[in-house]
Amino acid sequence: LSTMLEGVQMNICTIRNIELMVRTPDFSANNTEILCLAVEESQLLAHSAYTIGNSAQFAVAERILHIIHSHHSYAQPTHPVLSIIWNSLYQAKMSKLMSEIPQVEPLSKDEFVEQMQIVLAEIEGMDRHFMDLVTLSRSKTALAYYTKNWFNAISGFDQQLTSLLIHVKQHPLQKSIAENLSDEYCDEVPHYEVRLQWCDAVGVDLRQTDRIRDTQILTESFAIQSFRTGISFLRDPSFCLGLFYSIEALHPRTCDIVCKNLRAWGLDEQALNYWRSHGTMDEDHAAEWLSALLASDLTPQQYANAISGAYLQLNTKGKLFHAMTAEVIRILQQESEHMSPQTLQIAS
């Protein structure tokens, strides 16, 4: 990862220096020269990574955000230098993301439900094709690759949901989100550990992995993770409400595909525990979320914002799935002598 950007030597916005700062809270916190450099370098990096779309700088920016988030409970940092960098990157990132989705006009409740079904159908189609590609392939390498990027992408889910709860004012939504969080933490085994058990079952050890330097973890995986963090801190929570509802509404269908296809591999029910349990649980969550959204009497603009949040999820998840598909097909081509005619057809 280069420390040069458009001829400027990057002295602050490097992976190494950000790692040093998060581990040393008082590092250069009140140094005026470093604060000024942080403004200059972070704005330059943000412009190159997001406005222009330079892939190398996009990789740097997203990994910097991950380092900051993983040391700050997926929240905005209070460290002066890191806060400057965080704000510069997020302003450019969210501006770029908003420019990539359709503009949604204010909606009534009925129009909101109708529009949400359209977006969910698009996401579901993408999910179904990709998950069929991975789970019908019988490729353990492809499944492990997907699992690693999936786990990285959903990191911070609980903390982001907590941030949303703080920003929401309507009681039906507060209650629904709190119950969702209760399920995450109050079961006999916390859901974070259940997800790790799935990783163990397919031979992916993420407890000790240096994700920043793991070449199998895609930048797009970090990008969807940081997108959720950023949207959960918006003053208006309606964008985030649509995002999280779309996740809860579609996850049961993904769980069904995974369980159905992987049982054919001979994986036992214990290995599939995460997918089995979340299929039923997230159906309940989705019903509760939709009921709360409709009972909360949001404004027409807020219902439109919720649709925009779902479109943002479609956009960022689509980029991740597109990148993963290219790599999974490469893996399957290497293993092509073991691929069934059905898998070859799906891959093509």
PDB file of N, CA and C in Angstrom, residues 52-118:
ATOM      1  N   ILE A  52     -12.647  10.230  -6.993  1.00  0.00           N
ATOM      2  CA  ILE A  52     -12.036   9.780  -8.246  1.00  0.00           C
ATOM      3  C   ILE A  52     -12.217   8.286  -8.434  1.00  0.00           C
ATOM      4  N   GLY A  53     -12.115   7.526  -7.345  1.00  0.00           N
ATOM      5  CA  GLY A  53     -12.271   6.083  -7.431  1.00  0.00           C
ATOM      6  C   GLY A  53     -10.984   5.333  -7.679  1.00  0.00           C
ATOM      7  N   ASN A  54      -9.863   5.852  -7.176  1.00  0.00           N
ATOM      8  CA  ASN A  54      -8.580   5.168  -7.303  1.00  0.00           C
ATOM      9  C   ASN A  54      -8.610   3.908  -6.429  1.00  0.00           C
ATOM     10  N   SER A  55      -8.477   2.740  -7.036  1.00  0.00           N
ATOM     11  CA  SER A  55      -8.663   1.484  -6.305  1.00  0.00           C
ATOM     12  C   SER A  55      -7.607   1.266  -5.228  1.00  0.00           C
ATOM     13  N   ALA A  56      -6.364   1.681  -5.491  1.00  0.00           N
ATOM     14  CA  ALA A  56      -5.316   1.497  -4.485  1.00  0.00           C
ATOM     15  C   ALA A  56      -5.583   2.360  -3.260  1.00  0.00           C
ATOM     16  N   GLN A  57      -6.011   3.596  -3.478  1.00  0.00           N
ATOM     17  CA  GLN A  57      -6.288   4.489  -2.350  1.00  0.00           C
ATOM     18  C   GLN A  57      -7.608   4.127  -1.661  1.00  0.00           C
ATOM     19  N   PHE A  58      -8.541   3.579  -2.413  1.00  0.00           N
ATOM     20  CA  PHE A  58      -9.773   3.042  -1.827  1.00  0.00           C
ATOM     21  C   PHE A  58      -9.424   1.932  -0.837  1.00  0.00           C
ATOM     22  N   ALA A  59      -8.471   1.078  -1.197  1.00  0.00           N
ATOM     23  CA  ALA A  59      -8.026   0.006  -0.308  1.00  0.00           C
ATOM     24  C   ALA A  59      -7.404   0.565   0.965  1.00  0.00           C
ATOM     25  N   VAL A  60      -6.608   1.609   0.832  1.00  0.00           N
ATOM     26  CA  VAL A  60      -5.987   2.236   2.011  1.00  0.00           C
ATOM     27  C   VAL A  60      -7.050   2.868   2.899  1.00  0.00           C
ATOM     28  N   ALA A  61      -7.941   3.638   2.297  1.00  0.00           N
ATOM     29  CA  ALA A  61      -8.960   4.361   3.068  1.00  0.00           C
ATOM     30  C   ALA A  61      -9.853   3.407   3.852  1.00  0.00           C
ATOM     31  N   GLU A  62     -10.297   2.336   3.217  1.00  0.00           N
ATOM     32  CA  GLU A  62     -11.198   1.406   3.901  1.00  0.00           C
ATOM     33  C   GLU A  62     -10.488   0.655   5.023  1.00  0.00           C
ATOM     34  N   ARG A  63      -9.234   0.347   4.845  1.00  0.00           N
ATOM     35  CA  ARG A  63      -8.503  -0.339   5.915  1.00  0.00           C
ATOM     36  C   ARG A  63      -8.195   0.615   7.072  1.00  0.00           C
ATOM     37  N   ILE A  64      -7.971   1.871   6.764  1.00  0.00           N
ATOM     38  CA  ILE A  64      -7.807   2.866   7.831  1.00  0.00           C
ATOM     39  C   ILE A  64      -9.095   2.963   8.652  1.00  0.00           C
ATOM     40  N   LEU A  65     -10.239   3.013   7.974  1.00  0.00           N
ATOM     41  CA  LEU A  65     -11.513   3.073   8.699  1.00  0.00           C
ATOM     42  C   LEU A  65     -11.712   1.830   9.562  1.00  0.00           C
ATOM     43  N   HIS A  66     -11.337   0.660   9.044  1.00  0.00           N
ATOM     44  CA  HIS A  66     -11.487  -0.566   9.834  1.00  0.00           C
ATOM     45  C   HIS A  66     -10.615  -0.521  11.082  1.00  0.00           C
ATOM     46  N   ILE A  67      -9.393  -0.064  10.950  1.00  0.00           N
ATOM     47  CA  ILE A  67      -8.505   0.013  12.119  1.00  0.00           C
ATOM     48  C   ILE A  67      -9.113   0.931  13.173  1.00  0.00           C
ATOM     49  N   ILE A  68      -9.587   2.087  12.739  1.00  0.00           N
ATOM     50  CA  ILE A  68     -10.202   3.041  13.678  1.00  0.00           C
ATOM     51  C   ILE A  68     -11.426   2.418  14.343  1.00  0.00           C
ATOM     52  N   HIS A  69     -12.307   1.818  13.554  1.00  0.00           N
ATOM     53  CA  HIS A  69     -13.553   1.264  14.101  1.00  0.00           C
ATOM     54  C   HIS A  69     -13.290   0.113  15.061  1.00  0.00           C
ATOM     55  N   SER A  70     -12.388  -0.780  14.697  1.00  0.00           N
ATOM     56  CA  SER A  70     -12.158  -1.959  15.533  1.00  0.00           C
ATOM     57  C   SER A  70     -11.535  -1.610  16.877  1.00  0.00           C
ATOM     58  N   HIS A  71     -10.992  -0.405  16.995  1.00  0.00           N
ATOM     59  CA  HIS A  71     -10.437   0.051  18.277  1.00  0.00           C
ATOM     60  C   HIS A  71     -11.339   1.068  18.978  1.00  0.00           C
ATOM     61  N   HIS A  72     -12.496   1.376  18.392  1.00  0.00           N
ATOM     62  CA  HIS A  72     -13.410   2.358  18.980  1.00  0.00           C
ATOM     63  C   HIS A  72     -14.850   1.850  18.994  1.00  0.00           C
ATOM     64  N   SER A  73     -15.023   0.541  19.125  1.00  0.00           N
ATOM     65  CA  SER A  73     -16.365  -0.058  19.196  1.00  0.00           C
ATOM     66  C   SER A  73     -17.247   0.378  18.033  1.00  0.00           C
ATOM     67  N   TYR A  74     -16.666   0.482  16.855  1.00  0.00           N
ATOM     68  CA  TYR A  74     -17.381   0.874  15.641  1.00  0.00           C
ATOM     69  C   TYR A  74     -18.133   2.190  15.843  1.00  0.00           C
ATOM     70  N   ALA A  75     -17.395   3.151  16.363  1.00  0.00           N
ATOM     71  CA  ALA A  75     -17.961   4.479  16.597  1.00  0.00           C
ATOM     72  C   ALA A  75     -16.961   5.527  16.129  1.00  0.00           C
ATOM     73  N   GLN A  76     -17.428   6.774  16.050  1.00  0.00           N
ATOM     74  CA  GLN A  76     -16.554   7.876  15.675  1.00  0.00           C
ATOM     75  C   GLN A  76     -15.492   8.070  16.753  1.00  0.00           C
ATOM     76  N   PRO A  77     -14.217   8.188  16.376  1.00  0.00           N
ATOM     77  CA  PRO A  77     -13.151   8.332  17.378  1.00  0.00           C
ATOM     78  C   PRO A  77     -13.144   9.721  18.001  1.00  0.00           C
ATOM     79  N   THR A  78     -12.642   9.791  19.214  1.00  0.00           N
ATOM     80  CA  THR A  78     -12.498  11.086  19.897  1.00  0.00           C
ATOM     81  C   THR A  78     -11.076  11.633  19.796  1.00  0.00           C
ATOM     82  N   HIS A  79     -10.132  10.795  19.426  1.00  0.00           N
ATOM     83  CA  HIS A  79      -8.742  11.241  19.244  1.00  0.00           C
ATOM     84  C   HIS A  79      -8.718  12.330  18.173  1.00  0.00           C
ATOM     85  N   PRO A  80      -8.108  13.503  18.436  1.00  0.00           N
ATOM     86  CA  PRO A  80      -8.175  14.632  17.489  1.00  0.00           C
ATOM     87  C   PRO A  80      -7.719  14.302  16.075  1.00  0.00           C
ATOM     88  N   VAL A  81      -6.589  13.624  15.951  1.00  0.00           N
ATOM     89  CA  VAL A  81      -6.076  13.304  14.611  1.00  0.00           C
ATOM     90  C   VAL A  81      -6.978  12.288  13.918  1.00  0.00           C
ATOM     91  N   LEU A  82      -7.330  11.221  14.623  1.00  0.00           N
ATOM     92  CA  LEU A  82      -8.181  10.189  14.033  1.00  0.00           C
ATOM     93  C   LEU A  82      -9.563  10.733  13.684  1.00  0.00           C
ATOM     94  N   SER A  83     -10.074  11.647  14.497  1.00  0.00           N
ATOM     95  CA  SER A  83     -11.385  12.240  14.225  1.00  0.00           C
ATOM     96  C   SER A  83     -11.362  13.045  12.927  1.00  0.00           C
ATOM     97  N   ILE A  84     -10.288  13.767  12.688  1.00  0.00           N
ATOM     98  CA  ILE A  84     -10.139  14.529  11.444  1.00  0.00           C
ATOM     99  C   ILE A  84     -10.152  13.580  10.249  1.00  0.00           C
ATOM    100  N   ILE A  85      -9.364  12.523  10.344  1.00  0.00           N
ATOM    101  CA  ILE A  85      -9.271  11.558   9.248  1.00  0.00           C
ATOM    102  C   ILE A  85     -10.614  10.879   9.012  1.00  0.00           C
ATOM    103  N   TRP A  86     -11.264  10.463  10.096  1.00  0.00           N
ATOM    104  CA  TRP A  86     -12.567   9.784  10.017  1.00  0.00           C
ATOM    105  C   TRP A  86     -13.587  10.666   9.306  1.00  0.00           C
ATOM    106  N   ASN A  87     -13.661  11.926   9.696  1.00  0.00           N
ATOM    107  CA  ASN A  87     -14.648  12.830   9.100  1.00  0.00           C
ATOM    108  C   ASN A  87     -14.364  13.096   7.624  1.00  0.00           C
ATOM    109  N   SER A  88     -13.112  13.275   7.271  1.00  0.00           N
ATOM    110  CA  SER A  88     -12.775  13.527   5.866  1.00  0.00           C
ATOM    111  C   SER A  88     -13.163  12.345   4.992  1.00  0.00           C
ATOM    112  N   LEU A  89     -12.817  11.149   5.449  1.00  0.00           N
ATOM    113  CA  LEU A  89     -13.119   9.953   4.665  1.00  0.00           C
ATOM    114  C   LEU A  89     -14.617   9.736   4.556  1.00  0.00           C
ATOM    115  N   TYR A  90     -15.347   9.943   5.656  1.00  0.00           N
ATOM    116  CA  TYR A  90     -16.785   9.669   5.624  1.00  0.00           C
ATOM    117  C   TYR A  90     -17.564  10.677   4.799  1.00  0.00           C
ATOM    118  N   GLN A  91     -17.165  11.912   4.832  1.00  0.00           N
ATOM    119  CA  GLN A  91     -17.874  12.901   4.014  1.00  0.00           C
ATOM    120  C   GLN A  91     -17.798  12.528   2.544  1.00  0.00           C
ATOM    121  N   ALA A  92     -16.599  12.137   2.106  1.00  0.00           N
ATOM    122  CA  ALA A  92     -16.433  11.758   0.702  1.00  0.00           C
ATOM    123  C   ALA A  92     -17.112  10.427   0.402  1.00  0.00           C
ATOM    124  N   LYS A  93     -16.995   9.477   1.318  1.00  0.00           N
ATOM    125  CA  LYS A  93     -17.579   8.139   1.106  1.00  0.00           C
ATOM    126  C   LYS A  93     -19.094   8.218   0.991  1.00  0.00           C
ATOM    127  N   MET A  94     -19.759   8.857   1.946  1.00  0.00           N
ATOM    128  CA  MET A  94     -21.211   8.903   1.941  1.00  0.00           C
ATOM    129  C   MET A  94     -21.740   9.748   0.779  1.00  0.00           C
ATOM    130  N   SER A  95     -21.021  10.805   0.435  1.00  0.00           N
ATOM    131  CA  SER A  95     -21.429  11.623  -0.713  1.00  0.00           C
ATOM    132  C   SER A  95     -21.396  10.793  -1.990  1.00  0.00           C
ATOM    133  N   LYS A  96     -20.338  10.000  -2.156  1.00  0.00           N
ATOM    134  CA  LYS A  96     -20.218   9.149  -3.344  1.00  0.00           C
ATOM    135  C   LYS A  96     -21.316   8.095  -3.368  1.00  0.00           C
ATOM    136  N   LEU A  97     -21.569   7.447  -2.230  1.00  0.00           N
ATOM    137  CA  LEU A  97     -22.597   6.411  -2.178  1.00  0.00           C
ATOM    138  C   LEU A  97     -23.983   6.979  -2.499  1.00  0.00           C
ATOM    139  N   MET A  98     -24.295   8.143  -1.955  1.00  0.00           N
ATOM    140  CA  MET A  98     -25.612   8.737  -2.198  1.00  0.00           C
ATOM    141  C   MET A  98     -25.793   9.107  -3.671  1.00  0.00           C
ATOM    142  N   SER A  99     -24.691   9.437  -4.339  1.00  0.00           N
ATOM    143  CA  SER A  99     -24.787   9.814  -5.758  1.00  0.00           C
ATOM    144  C   SER A  99     -25.031   8.601  -6.657  1.00  0.00           C
ATOM    145  N   GLU A 100     -24.853   7.391  -6.119  1.00  0.00           N
ATOM    146  CA  GLU A 100     -24.945   6.174  -6.928  1.00  0.00           C
ATOM    147  C   GLU A 100     -26.309   5.493  -6.862  1.00  0.00           C
ATOM    148  N   ILE A 101     -27.220   6.012  -6.056  1.00  0.00           N
ATOM    149  CA  ILE A 101     -28.531   5.359  -5.913  1.00  0.00           C
ATOM    150  C   ILE A 101     -29.634   6.259  -6.465  1.00  0.00           C
ATOM    151  N   PRO A 102     -30.794   5.683  -6.784  1.00  0.00           N
ATOM    152  CA  PRO A 102     -31.900   6.506  -7.293  1.00  0.00           C
ATOM    153  C   PRO A 102     -32.395   7.493  -6.238  1.00  0.00           C
ATOM    154  N   GLN A 103     -32.850   8.639  -6.690  1.00  0.00           N
ATOM    155  CA  GLN A 103     -33.470   9.596  -5.778  1.00  0.00           C
ATOM    156  C   GLN A 103     -34.906   9.159  -5.511  1.00  0.00           C
ATOM    157  N   VAL A 104     -35.272   9.079  -4.245  1.00  0.00           N
ATOM    158  CA  VAL A 104     -36.600   8.587  -3.862  1.00  0.00           C
ATOM    159  C   VAL A 104     -37.451   9.765  -3.372  1.00  0.00           C
ATOM    160  N   GLU A 105     -38.614   9.930  -3.964  1.00  0.00           N
ATOM    161  CA  GLU A 105     -39.527  10.992  -3.559  1.00  0.00           C
ATOM    162  C   GLU A 105     -40.267  10.584  -2.285  1.00  0.00           C
ATOM    163  N   PRO A 106     -40.804  11.555  -1.532  1.00  0.00           N
ATOM    164  CA  PRO A 106     -41.560  11.231  -0.306  1.00  0.00           C
ATOM    165  C   PRO A 106     -42.648  10.194  -0.565  1.00  0.00           C
ATOM    166  N   LEU A 107     -42.845   9.294   0.415  1.00  0.00           N
ATOM    167  CA  LEU A 107     -43.725   8.149   0.237  1.00  0.00           C
ATOM    168  C   LEU A 107     -44.763   8.037   1.347  1.00  0.00           C
ATOM    169  N   SER A 108     -45.923   7.542   0.995  1.00  0.00           N
ATOM    170  CA  SER A 108     -46.901   7.151   2.003  1.00  0.00           C
ATOM    171  C   SER A 108     -46.484   5.796   2.565  1.00  0.00           C
ATOM    172  N   LYS A 109     -47.180   5.325   3.600  1.00  0.00           N
ATOM    173  CA  LYS A 109     -46.842   4.016   4.170  1.00  0.00           C
ATOM    174  C   LYS A 109     -47.014   2.902   3.138  1.00  0.00           C
ATOM    175  N   ASP A 110     -48.139   2.942   2.396  1.00  0.00           N
ATOM    176  CA  ASP A 110     -48.378   1.901   1.396  1.00  0.00           C
ATOM    177  C   ASP A 110     -47.319   1.940   0.299  1.00  0.00           C
ATOM    178  N   GLU A 111     -46.959   3.131  -0.124  1.00  0.00           N
ATOM    179  CA  GLU A 111     -45.925   3.264  -1.150  1.00  0.00           C
ATOM    180  C   GLU A 111     -44.568   2.789  -0.627  1.00  0.00           C
ATOM    181  N   PHE A 112     -44.312   3.046   0.644  1.00  0.00           N
ATOM    182  CA  PHE A 112     -43.072   2.566   1.259  1.00  0.00           C
ATOM    183  C   PHE A 112     -42.992   1.046   1.206  1.00  0.00           C
ATOM    184  N   VAL A 113     -44.064   0.368   1.605  1.00  0.00           N
ATOM    185  CA  VAL A 113     -44.089  -1.100   1.597  1.00  0.00           C
ATOM    186  C   VAL A 113     -43.881  -1.623   0.178  1.00  0.00           C
ATOM    187  N   GLU A 114     -44.548  -0.999  -0.793  1.00  0.00           N
ATOM    188  CA  GLU A 114     -44.436  -1.433  -2.187  1.00  0.00           C
ATOM    189  C   GLU A 114     -43.010  -1.244  -2.702  1.00  0.00           C
ATOM    190  N   GLN A 115     -42.421  -0.071  -2.433  1.00  0.00           N
ATOM    191  CA  GLN A 115     -41.057   0.201  -2.903  1.00  0.00           C
ATOM    192  C   GLN A 115     -40.035  -0.705  -2.217  1.00  0.00           C
ATOM    193  N   MET A 116     -40.238  -0.971  -0.931  1.00  0.00           N
ATOM    194  CA  MET A 116     -39.305  -1.829  -0.208  1.00  0.00           C
ATOM    195  C   MET A 116     -39.300  -3.235  -0.798  1.00  0.00           C
ATOM    196  N   GLN A 117     -40.463  -3.735  -1.189  1.00  0.00           N
ATOM    197  CA  GLN A 117     -40.526  -5.069  -1.790  1.00  0.00           C
ATOM    198  C   GLN A 117     -39.740  -5.126  -3.099  1.00  0.00           C
ATOM    199  N   ILE A 118     -39.739  -4.045  -3.843  1.00  0.00           N
ATOM    200  CA  ILE A 118     -38.988  -3.988  -5.103  1.00  0.00           C
ATOM    201  C   ILE A 118     -37.482  -4.073  -4.829  1.00  0.00           C
TER     202      ILE A 118
END
